[in-house]
Coordinates of C-alpha atoms and ligand atoms in Angstrom, one line a residue:
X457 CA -29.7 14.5 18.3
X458 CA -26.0 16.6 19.0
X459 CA -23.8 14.3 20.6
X460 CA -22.2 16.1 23.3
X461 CA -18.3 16.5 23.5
X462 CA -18.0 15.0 26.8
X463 CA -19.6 11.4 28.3
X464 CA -20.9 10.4 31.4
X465 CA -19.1 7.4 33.7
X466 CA -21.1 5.4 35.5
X467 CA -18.7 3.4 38.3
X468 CA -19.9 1.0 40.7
X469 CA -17.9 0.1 44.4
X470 CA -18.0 -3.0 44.2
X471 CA -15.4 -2.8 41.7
X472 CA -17.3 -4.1 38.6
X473 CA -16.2 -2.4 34.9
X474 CA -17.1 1.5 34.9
X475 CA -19.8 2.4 32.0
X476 CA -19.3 5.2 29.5
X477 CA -22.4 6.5 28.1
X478 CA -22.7 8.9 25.8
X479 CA -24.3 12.6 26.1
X480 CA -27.0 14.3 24.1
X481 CA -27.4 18.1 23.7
X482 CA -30.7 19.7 22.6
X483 CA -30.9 22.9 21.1
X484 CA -32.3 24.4 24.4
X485 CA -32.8 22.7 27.8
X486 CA -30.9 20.0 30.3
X487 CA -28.4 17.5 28.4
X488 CA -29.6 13.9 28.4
X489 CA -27.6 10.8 29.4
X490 CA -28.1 8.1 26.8
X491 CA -28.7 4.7 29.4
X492 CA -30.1 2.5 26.8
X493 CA -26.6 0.3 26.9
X494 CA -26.7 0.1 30.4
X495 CA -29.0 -3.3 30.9
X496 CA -27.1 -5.1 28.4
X497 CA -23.7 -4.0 29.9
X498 CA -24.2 -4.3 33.6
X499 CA -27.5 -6.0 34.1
X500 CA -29.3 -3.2 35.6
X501 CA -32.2 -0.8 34.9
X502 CA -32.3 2.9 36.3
X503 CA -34.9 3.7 38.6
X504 CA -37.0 6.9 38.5
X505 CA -40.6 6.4 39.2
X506 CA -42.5 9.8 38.3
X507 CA -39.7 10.6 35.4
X508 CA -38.5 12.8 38.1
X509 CA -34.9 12.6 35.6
X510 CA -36.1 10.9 32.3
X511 CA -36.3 12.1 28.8
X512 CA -38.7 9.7 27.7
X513 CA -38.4 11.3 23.6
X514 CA -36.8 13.7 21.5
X515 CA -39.3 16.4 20.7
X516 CA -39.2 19.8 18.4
X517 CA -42.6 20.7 19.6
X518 CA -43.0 22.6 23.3
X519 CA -40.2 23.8 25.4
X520 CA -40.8 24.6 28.8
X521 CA -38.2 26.2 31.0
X522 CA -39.6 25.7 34.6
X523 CA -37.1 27.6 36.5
X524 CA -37.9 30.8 34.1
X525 CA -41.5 30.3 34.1
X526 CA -40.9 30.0 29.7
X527 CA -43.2 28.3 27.3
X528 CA -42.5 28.0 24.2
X529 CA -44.7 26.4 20.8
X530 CA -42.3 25.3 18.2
X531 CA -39.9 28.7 19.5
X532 CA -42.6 31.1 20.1
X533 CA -43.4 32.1 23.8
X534 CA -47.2 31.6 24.6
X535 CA -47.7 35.3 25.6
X536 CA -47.0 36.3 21.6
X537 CA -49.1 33.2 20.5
X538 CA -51.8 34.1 22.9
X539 CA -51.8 38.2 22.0
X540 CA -51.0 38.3 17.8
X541 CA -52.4 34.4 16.9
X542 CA -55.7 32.0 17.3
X543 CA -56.2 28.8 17.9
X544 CA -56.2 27.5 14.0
X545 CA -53.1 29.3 13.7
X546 CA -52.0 27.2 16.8
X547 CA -53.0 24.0 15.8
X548 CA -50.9 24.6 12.6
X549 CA -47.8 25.7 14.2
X550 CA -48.0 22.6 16.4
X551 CA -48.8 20.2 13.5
X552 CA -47.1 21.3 11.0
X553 CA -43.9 23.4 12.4
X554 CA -44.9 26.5 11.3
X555 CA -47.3 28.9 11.6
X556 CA -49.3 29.6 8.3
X557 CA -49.5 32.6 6.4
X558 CA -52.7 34.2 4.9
X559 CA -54.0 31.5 2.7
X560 CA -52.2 28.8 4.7
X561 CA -54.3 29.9 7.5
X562 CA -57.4 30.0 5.3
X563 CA -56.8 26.7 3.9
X564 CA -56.4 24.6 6.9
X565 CA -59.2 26.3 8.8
X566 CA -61.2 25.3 5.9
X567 CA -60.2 22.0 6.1
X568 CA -60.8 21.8 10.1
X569 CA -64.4 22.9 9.1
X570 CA -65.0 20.7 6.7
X571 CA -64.8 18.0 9.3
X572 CA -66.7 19.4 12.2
X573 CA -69.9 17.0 12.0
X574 CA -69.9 13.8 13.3
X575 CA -71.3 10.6 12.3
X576 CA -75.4 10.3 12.9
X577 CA -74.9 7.2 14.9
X578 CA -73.1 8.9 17.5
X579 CA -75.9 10.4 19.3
X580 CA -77.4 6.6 19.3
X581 CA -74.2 5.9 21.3
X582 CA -74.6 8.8 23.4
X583 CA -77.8 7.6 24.2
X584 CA -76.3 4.8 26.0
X585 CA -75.1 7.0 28.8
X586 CA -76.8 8.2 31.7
X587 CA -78.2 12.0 32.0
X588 CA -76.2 12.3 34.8
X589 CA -72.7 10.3 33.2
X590 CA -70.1 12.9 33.7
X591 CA -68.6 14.6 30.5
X592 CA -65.4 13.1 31.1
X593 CA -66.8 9.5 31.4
X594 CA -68.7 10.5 28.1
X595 CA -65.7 11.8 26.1
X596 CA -63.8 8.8 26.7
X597 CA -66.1 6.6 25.5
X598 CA -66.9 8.9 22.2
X599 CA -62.9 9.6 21.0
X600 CA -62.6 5.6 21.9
X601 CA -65.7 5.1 19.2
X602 CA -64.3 7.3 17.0
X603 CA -62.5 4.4 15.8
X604 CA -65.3 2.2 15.3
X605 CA -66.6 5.0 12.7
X606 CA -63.7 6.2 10.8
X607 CA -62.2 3.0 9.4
X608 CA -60.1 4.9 6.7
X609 CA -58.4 6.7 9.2
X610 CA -56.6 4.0 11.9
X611 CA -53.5 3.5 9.7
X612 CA -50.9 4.5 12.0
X613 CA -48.2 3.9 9.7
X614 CA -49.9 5.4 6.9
X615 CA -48.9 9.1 6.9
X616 CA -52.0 10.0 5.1
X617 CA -54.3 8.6 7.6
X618 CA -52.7 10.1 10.4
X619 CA -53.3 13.5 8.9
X620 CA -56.3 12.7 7.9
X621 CA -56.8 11.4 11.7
X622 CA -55.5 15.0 13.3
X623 CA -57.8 17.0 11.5
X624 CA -60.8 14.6 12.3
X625 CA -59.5 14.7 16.0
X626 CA -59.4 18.9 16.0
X627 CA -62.2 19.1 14.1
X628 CA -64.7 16.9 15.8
X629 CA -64.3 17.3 19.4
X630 CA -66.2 20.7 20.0
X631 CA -68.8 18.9 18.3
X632 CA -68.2 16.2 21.0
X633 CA -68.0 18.0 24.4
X634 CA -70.9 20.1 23.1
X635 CA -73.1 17.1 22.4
X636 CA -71.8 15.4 25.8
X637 CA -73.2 18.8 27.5
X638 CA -76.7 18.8 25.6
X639 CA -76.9 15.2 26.5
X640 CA -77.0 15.9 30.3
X641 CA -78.9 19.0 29.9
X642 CA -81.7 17.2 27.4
X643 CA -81.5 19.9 24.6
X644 CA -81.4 19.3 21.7
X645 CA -77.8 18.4 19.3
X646 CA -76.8 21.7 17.6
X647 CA -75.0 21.1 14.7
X648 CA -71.6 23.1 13.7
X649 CA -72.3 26.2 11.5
X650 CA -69.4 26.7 9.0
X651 CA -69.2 29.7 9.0
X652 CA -68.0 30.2 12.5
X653 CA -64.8 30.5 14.2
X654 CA -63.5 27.4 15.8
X655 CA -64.2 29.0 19.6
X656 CA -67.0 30.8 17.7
X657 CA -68.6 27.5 16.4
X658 CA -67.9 25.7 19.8
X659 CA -70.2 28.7 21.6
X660 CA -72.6 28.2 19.2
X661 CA -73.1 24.4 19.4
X662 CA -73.2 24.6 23.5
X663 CA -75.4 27.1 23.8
X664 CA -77.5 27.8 20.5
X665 CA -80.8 25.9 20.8
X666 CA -83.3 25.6 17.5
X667 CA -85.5 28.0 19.2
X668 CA -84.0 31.3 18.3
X669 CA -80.6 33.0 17.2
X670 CA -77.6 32.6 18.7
X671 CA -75.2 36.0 18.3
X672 CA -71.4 34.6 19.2
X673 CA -70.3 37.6 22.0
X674 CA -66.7 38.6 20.5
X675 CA -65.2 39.1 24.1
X676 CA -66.1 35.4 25.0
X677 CA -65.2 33.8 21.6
X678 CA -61.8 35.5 22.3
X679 CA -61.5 34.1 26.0
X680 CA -62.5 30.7 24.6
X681 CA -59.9 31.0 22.0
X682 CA -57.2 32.0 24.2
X683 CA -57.9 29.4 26.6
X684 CA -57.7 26.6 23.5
X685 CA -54.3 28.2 23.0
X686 CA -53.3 28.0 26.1
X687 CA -54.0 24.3 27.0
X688 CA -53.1 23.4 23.2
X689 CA -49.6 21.8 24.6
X690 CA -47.5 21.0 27.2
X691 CA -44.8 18.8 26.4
X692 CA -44.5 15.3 28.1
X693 CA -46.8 15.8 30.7
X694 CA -49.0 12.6 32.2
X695 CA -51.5 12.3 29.3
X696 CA -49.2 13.4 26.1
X697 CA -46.9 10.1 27.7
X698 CA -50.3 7.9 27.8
X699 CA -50.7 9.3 23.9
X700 CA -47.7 8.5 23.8
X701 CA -47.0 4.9 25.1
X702 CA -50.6 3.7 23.9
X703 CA -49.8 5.0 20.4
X704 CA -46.2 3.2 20.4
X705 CA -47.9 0.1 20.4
X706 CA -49.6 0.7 17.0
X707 CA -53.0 1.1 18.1
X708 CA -55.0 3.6 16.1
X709 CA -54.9 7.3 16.7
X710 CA -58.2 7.7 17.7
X711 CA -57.9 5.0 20.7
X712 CA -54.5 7.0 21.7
X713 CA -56.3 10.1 22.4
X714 CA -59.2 8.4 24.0
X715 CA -56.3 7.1 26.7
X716 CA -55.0 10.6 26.8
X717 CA -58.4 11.8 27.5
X718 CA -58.6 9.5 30.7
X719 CA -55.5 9.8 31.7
X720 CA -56.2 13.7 31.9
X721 CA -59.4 13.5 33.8
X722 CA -57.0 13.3 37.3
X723 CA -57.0 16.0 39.9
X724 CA -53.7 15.9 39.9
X725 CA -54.1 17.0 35.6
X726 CA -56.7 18.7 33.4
X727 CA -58.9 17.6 36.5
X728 CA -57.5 20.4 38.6
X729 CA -59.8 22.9 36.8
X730 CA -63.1 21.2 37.7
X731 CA -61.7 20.6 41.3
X732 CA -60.3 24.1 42.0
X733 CA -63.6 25.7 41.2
X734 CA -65.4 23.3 43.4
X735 CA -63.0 24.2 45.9
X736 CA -63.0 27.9 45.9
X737 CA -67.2 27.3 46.1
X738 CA -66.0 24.9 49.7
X739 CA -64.1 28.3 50.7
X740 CA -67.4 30.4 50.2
X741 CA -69.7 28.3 51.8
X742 CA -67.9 28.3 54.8
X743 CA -67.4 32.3 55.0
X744 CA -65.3 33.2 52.1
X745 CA -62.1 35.6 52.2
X746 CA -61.9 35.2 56.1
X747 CA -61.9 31.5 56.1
X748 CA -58.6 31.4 53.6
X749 CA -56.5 31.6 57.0
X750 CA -58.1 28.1 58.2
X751 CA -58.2 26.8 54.8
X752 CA -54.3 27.1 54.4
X753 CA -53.8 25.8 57.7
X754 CA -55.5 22.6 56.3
X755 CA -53.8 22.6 53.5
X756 CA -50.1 23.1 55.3
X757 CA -51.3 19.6 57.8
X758 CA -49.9 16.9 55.3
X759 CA -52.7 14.7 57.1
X760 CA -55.7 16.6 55.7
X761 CA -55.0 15.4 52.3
X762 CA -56.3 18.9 51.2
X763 CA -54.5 20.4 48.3
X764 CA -54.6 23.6 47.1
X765 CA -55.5 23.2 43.7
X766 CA -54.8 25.1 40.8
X767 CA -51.5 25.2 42.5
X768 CA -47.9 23.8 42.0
X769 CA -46.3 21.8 39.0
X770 CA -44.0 19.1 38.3
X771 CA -41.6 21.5 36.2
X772 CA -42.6 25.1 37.1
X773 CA -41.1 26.2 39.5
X774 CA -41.9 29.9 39.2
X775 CA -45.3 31.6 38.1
X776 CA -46.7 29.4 35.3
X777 CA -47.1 32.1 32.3
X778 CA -50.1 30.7 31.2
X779 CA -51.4 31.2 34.6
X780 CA -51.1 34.8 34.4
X781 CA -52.3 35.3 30.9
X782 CA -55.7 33.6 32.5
X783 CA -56.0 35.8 34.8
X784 CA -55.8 38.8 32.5
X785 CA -58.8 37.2 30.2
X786 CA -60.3 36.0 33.4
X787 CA -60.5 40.1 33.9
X788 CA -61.5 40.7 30.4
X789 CA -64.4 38.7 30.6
X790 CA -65.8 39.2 34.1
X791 CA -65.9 43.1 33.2
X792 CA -68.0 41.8 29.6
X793 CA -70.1 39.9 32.0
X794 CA -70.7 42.5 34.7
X795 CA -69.3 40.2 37.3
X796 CA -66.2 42.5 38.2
X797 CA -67.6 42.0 41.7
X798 CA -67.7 38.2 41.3
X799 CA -66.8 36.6 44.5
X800 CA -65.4 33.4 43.5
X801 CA -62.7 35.8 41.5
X802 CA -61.9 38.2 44.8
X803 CA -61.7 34.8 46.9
X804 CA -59.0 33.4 44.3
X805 CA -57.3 36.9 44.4
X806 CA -57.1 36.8 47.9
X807 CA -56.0 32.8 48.2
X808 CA -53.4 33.2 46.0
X809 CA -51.9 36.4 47.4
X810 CA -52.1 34.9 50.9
X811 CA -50.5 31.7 49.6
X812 CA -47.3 33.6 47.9
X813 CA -46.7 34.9 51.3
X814 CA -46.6 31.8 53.2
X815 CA -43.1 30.0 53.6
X816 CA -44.8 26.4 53.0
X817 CA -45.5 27.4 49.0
X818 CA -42.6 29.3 48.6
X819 CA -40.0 27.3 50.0
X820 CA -41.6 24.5 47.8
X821 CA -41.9 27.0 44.7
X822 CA -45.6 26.5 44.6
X823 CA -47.5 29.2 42.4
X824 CA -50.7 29.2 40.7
X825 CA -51.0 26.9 37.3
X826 CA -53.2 27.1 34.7
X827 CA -56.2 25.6 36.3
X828 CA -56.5 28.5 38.8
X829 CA -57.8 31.0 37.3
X830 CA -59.9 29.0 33.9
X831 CA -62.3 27.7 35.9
X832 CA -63.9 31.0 37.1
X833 CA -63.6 31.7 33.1
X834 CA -65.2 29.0 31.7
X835 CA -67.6 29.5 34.6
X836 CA -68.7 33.4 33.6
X837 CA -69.2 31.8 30.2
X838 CA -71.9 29.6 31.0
X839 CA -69.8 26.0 30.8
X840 CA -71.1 23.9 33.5
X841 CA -68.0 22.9 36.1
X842 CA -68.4 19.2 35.4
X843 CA -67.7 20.2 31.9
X844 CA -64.1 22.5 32.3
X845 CA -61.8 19.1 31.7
X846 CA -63.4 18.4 28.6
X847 CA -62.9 21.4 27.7
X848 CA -59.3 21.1 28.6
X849 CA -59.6 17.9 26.4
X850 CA -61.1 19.5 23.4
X851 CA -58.2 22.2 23.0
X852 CA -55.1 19.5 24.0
X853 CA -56.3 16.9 21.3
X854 CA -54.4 18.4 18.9
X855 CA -50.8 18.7 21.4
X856 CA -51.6 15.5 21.9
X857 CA -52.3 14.2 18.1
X858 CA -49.4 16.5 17.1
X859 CA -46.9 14.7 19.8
X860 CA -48.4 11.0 18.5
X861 CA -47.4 11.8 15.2
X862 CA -43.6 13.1 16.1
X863 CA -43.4 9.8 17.6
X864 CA -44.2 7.5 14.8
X865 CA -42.0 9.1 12.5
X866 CA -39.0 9.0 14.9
X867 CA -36.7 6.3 13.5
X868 CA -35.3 5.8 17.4
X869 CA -39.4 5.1 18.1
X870 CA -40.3 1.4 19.7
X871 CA -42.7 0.3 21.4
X872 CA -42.7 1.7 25.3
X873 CA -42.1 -0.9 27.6
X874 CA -40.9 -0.1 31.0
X875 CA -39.1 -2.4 33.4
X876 CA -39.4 -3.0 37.2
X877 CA -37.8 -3.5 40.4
X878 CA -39.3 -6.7 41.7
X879 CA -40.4 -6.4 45.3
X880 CA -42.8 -9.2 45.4
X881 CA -42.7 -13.2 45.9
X882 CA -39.7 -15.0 44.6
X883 CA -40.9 -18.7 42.7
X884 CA -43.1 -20.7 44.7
X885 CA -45.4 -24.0 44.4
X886 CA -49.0 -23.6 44.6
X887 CA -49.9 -25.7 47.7
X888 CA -53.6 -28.0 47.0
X889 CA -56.3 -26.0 48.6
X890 CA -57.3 -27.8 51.7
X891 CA -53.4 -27.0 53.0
X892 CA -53.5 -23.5 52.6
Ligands
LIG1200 N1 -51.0 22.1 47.7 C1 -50.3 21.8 48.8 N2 -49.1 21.3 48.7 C2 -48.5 21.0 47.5 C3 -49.3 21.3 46.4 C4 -50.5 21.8 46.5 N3 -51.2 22.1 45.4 N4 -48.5 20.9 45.3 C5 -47.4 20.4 45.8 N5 -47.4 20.4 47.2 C6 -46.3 20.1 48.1 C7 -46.2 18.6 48.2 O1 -47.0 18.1 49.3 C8 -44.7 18.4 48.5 O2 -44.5 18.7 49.8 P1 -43.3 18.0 50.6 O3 -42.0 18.3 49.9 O4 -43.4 18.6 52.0 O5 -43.6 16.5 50.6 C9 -44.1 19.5 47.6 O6 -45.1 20.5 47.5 C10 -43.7 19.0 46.2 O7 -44.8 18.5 45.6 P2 -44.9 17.1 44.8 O8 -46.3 16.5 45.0 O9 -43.7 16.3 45.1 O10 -44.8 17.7 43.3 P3 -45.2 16.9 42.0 O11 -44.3 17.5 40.9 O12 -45.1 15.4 42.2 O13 -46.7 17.3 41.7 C11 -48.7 18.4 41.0 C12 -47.1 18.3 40.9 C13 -49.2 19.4 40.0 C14 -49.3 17.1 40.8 C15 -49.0 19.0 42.5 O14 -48.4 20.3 42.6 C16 -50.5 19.1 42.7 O15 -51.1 18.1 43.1 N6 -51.1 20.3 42.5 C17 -52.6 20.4 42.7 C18 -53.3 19.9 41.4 C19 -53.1 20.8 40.3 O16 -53.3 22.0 40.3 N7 -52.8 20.2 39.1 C20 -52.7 20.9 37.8 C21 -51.3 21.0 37.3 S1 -51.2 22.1 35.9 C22 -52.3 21.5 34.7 C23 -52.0 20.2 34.2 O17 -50.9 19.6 34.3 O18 -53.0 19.5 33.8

């Protein structure tokens, strides 16, 4: 961390001592305000519920700038990532720093494949489940049992088990989400096939069945890749912080990334996908494109409790780029799928349009997020809507694994531990029973 050349003065008007703290610079970004002095000096904790102000971390890995609409992997903006690399070469960059070269590139994605089967036992615990569990409910309990299978790997303070953790983590969870799907479906498990491409491999394993041959469609193994890219990072957001926090306590990686995986089932996170499909179908069925006027209005009445969804983020606060990169593969693979005329697609068109004109979402800098537009992707593919956050999941693990990691070997890293502003009972005596 840069110190910065000036400080920050915190005074106080009831005349106690003024605090100087010092101030950090990052390479790109806001400043931060270093407050750790400032219970032990004055008595008091800062109070920002929603880390509406808080740098929670030092990171190297993902830069957003919100006000430019900017993403950035380790430096390199998510359109060139998403036009010139995959997702192994991703998963690298985000792991590692760099992104590979030839036979790097070779070399790790042989690695990743070596480690794409699971444990036979885990279908016995799938069995456990309900046909009807939803995936989400199921991939939490799966990364959780991870654990329970891959003792050589829960080391957090072993460097080699936590690489050895990452790749089982990247590796494994296509195999998961797929198995999740053929579970509630009653197909047969498909095992990986080598010699496929991650996305490729992933296609294969949802839809493949031992009847016949499965040919991996090129324009859809692309879409699939793109969209791991996409989603592969974000910086602190809600479940990277759960990864985060859990992980600072020591527990093992594999129960880390089972919290992140719950944390981003929300609506209000990797959630949004499943629930902005299901509400663009709510728009249809009640008379499509004409009914958008109503819908908005409902939206704009801060009693409805109806959100737009697929819209508005925490640091964006202009088009989200991934956002529009979706939509352009959205394109691509309606037109592969001869759905150009799909009208899930035109309604989405339309909503947004309609909502970029309205002064309640642009006097709040609302615009469309990633989870607009991927659900009617995933959707032309064949992945069944209850399925899109696992998805999400699947391609975040390694953001997630690669943020866990950062963390341990930060020497400023401790265990998370929040404090509180106490609103509730001051000390009182329990009264016997019969006088309460
Ligand atoms: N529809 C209608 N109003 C909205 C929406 C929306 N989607 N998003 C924000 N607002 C309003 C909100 O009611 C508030 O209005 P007011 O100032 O009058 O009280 C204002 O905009 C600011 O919103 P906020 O809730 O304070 O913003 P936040 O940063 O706390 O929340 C968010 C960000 C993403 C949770 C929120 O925009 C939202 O719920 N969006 C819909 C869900 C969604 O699409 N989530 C996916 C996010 S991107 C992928 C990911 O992170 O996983």
């Amino acid at each position: 961390m840069k110190l910065a050349d000036n400080k920050a003065t915190m005074s106080f008007s009831d005349g106690s001592p003024s605090l100087e703290m010092p101030i950090y610079q990052g390479n790109v970004g806001p400043d931060v305000v270093d407050i750790r002095k400032l219970y032990g000096q004055t008595g008091m904790f800062t109070y920002d519920p929603g880390f509406m102000s808080t740098a929670a971390c030092q990171s190297a890995i993902t830069y957003i700038d919100g006000d430019k609409g900017e993403l950035l992997y380790r430096g390199y903006p998510i359109e060139q990532l998403a036009t010139n690399c995959d997702y192994m070469e991703t998963c690298h960059l985000l792991l590692h720093g760099e992104l590979p070269n030839a036979q790097g590139k070779k070399d790790f994605s042989e690695l990743v494949t070596r480690h794409t089967m699971v444990n036979e036992q885990m279908q016995f615990f799938l069995r456990g489940f309900r046909r009807d569990a939803h995936p989400m409910a199921i991939m939490t309990g799966l990364v959780g049992a991870l654990s329970a299978f891959y003792h050589d790997s829960t080391d957090i303070t072993n460097p080699q088990h936590r690489e050895i953790a990452a790749i089982r983590l990247i590796a494994k969870m296509p195999t998961l989400v797929a198995m999740a799907y053929k579970y509630t479906v009653g197909q047969p498990y498909m095992y990986p096939k080598n010699d496929l491409s991650y996305a490729g491999n992933f296609l294969h394993m949802m839809f493949a069945t031992p009847c016949e041959e499965y040919v991996v469609n090129p324009v859809l193994e692309r879409a699939l890749d793109r969209i791991f890219i996409l989603h592969a990072d974000h910086e602190q957001n809600a479940s990277t912080s759960t990864v985060r926090l859990c992980g600072s306590s020591g527990t093992n990686p594999f129960a880390a990334i089972a919290a992140g995986v719950a944390c981003l089932w929300g609506p209000a996170h990797g959630g949004a996908n499943e629930a902005a499909l299901n509400m663009l179908g709510d728009i249809q069925k009640q008379g499509g494109i004409e009914k958008i006027g109503d819908f908005i209005k409902q939206v704009k009445d801060k009693n409805s409790g109806v959100k737009l969804m697929g819209f508005g983020h925490r640091v964006y606060k202009n088009y989200d780029p991934r956002a529009k990169l979706m939509q352009e593969t959205c394109k691509e693979v309606l037109k592969e799928m001869g759905l150009e005329n799909d009208p899930m697609f035109k309604l989405a068109m339309a909503l947004e349009k309609i909502a970029l004109e309205d002064d309640y979402f642009v006097s709040r800098k609302l615009y469309p997020n990633v989870d607009f537009y991927s659900g009617i992707v995933q959707r032309a593919i064949g992945i069944p809507v209850p399925l899109f956050t696992a998805v999400f999941a699947l391609a975040r693990t390694v953001g997630w694994i690669a943020q866990l990691n950062e963390m341990i070997g930060d020497p400023e890293y401790k265990i998370g531990r929040p404090r509180q502003l106490f609103t509730g009972s001051a000390a009182r005596d329990v009264m016997p029973i019969v006088k309460r």
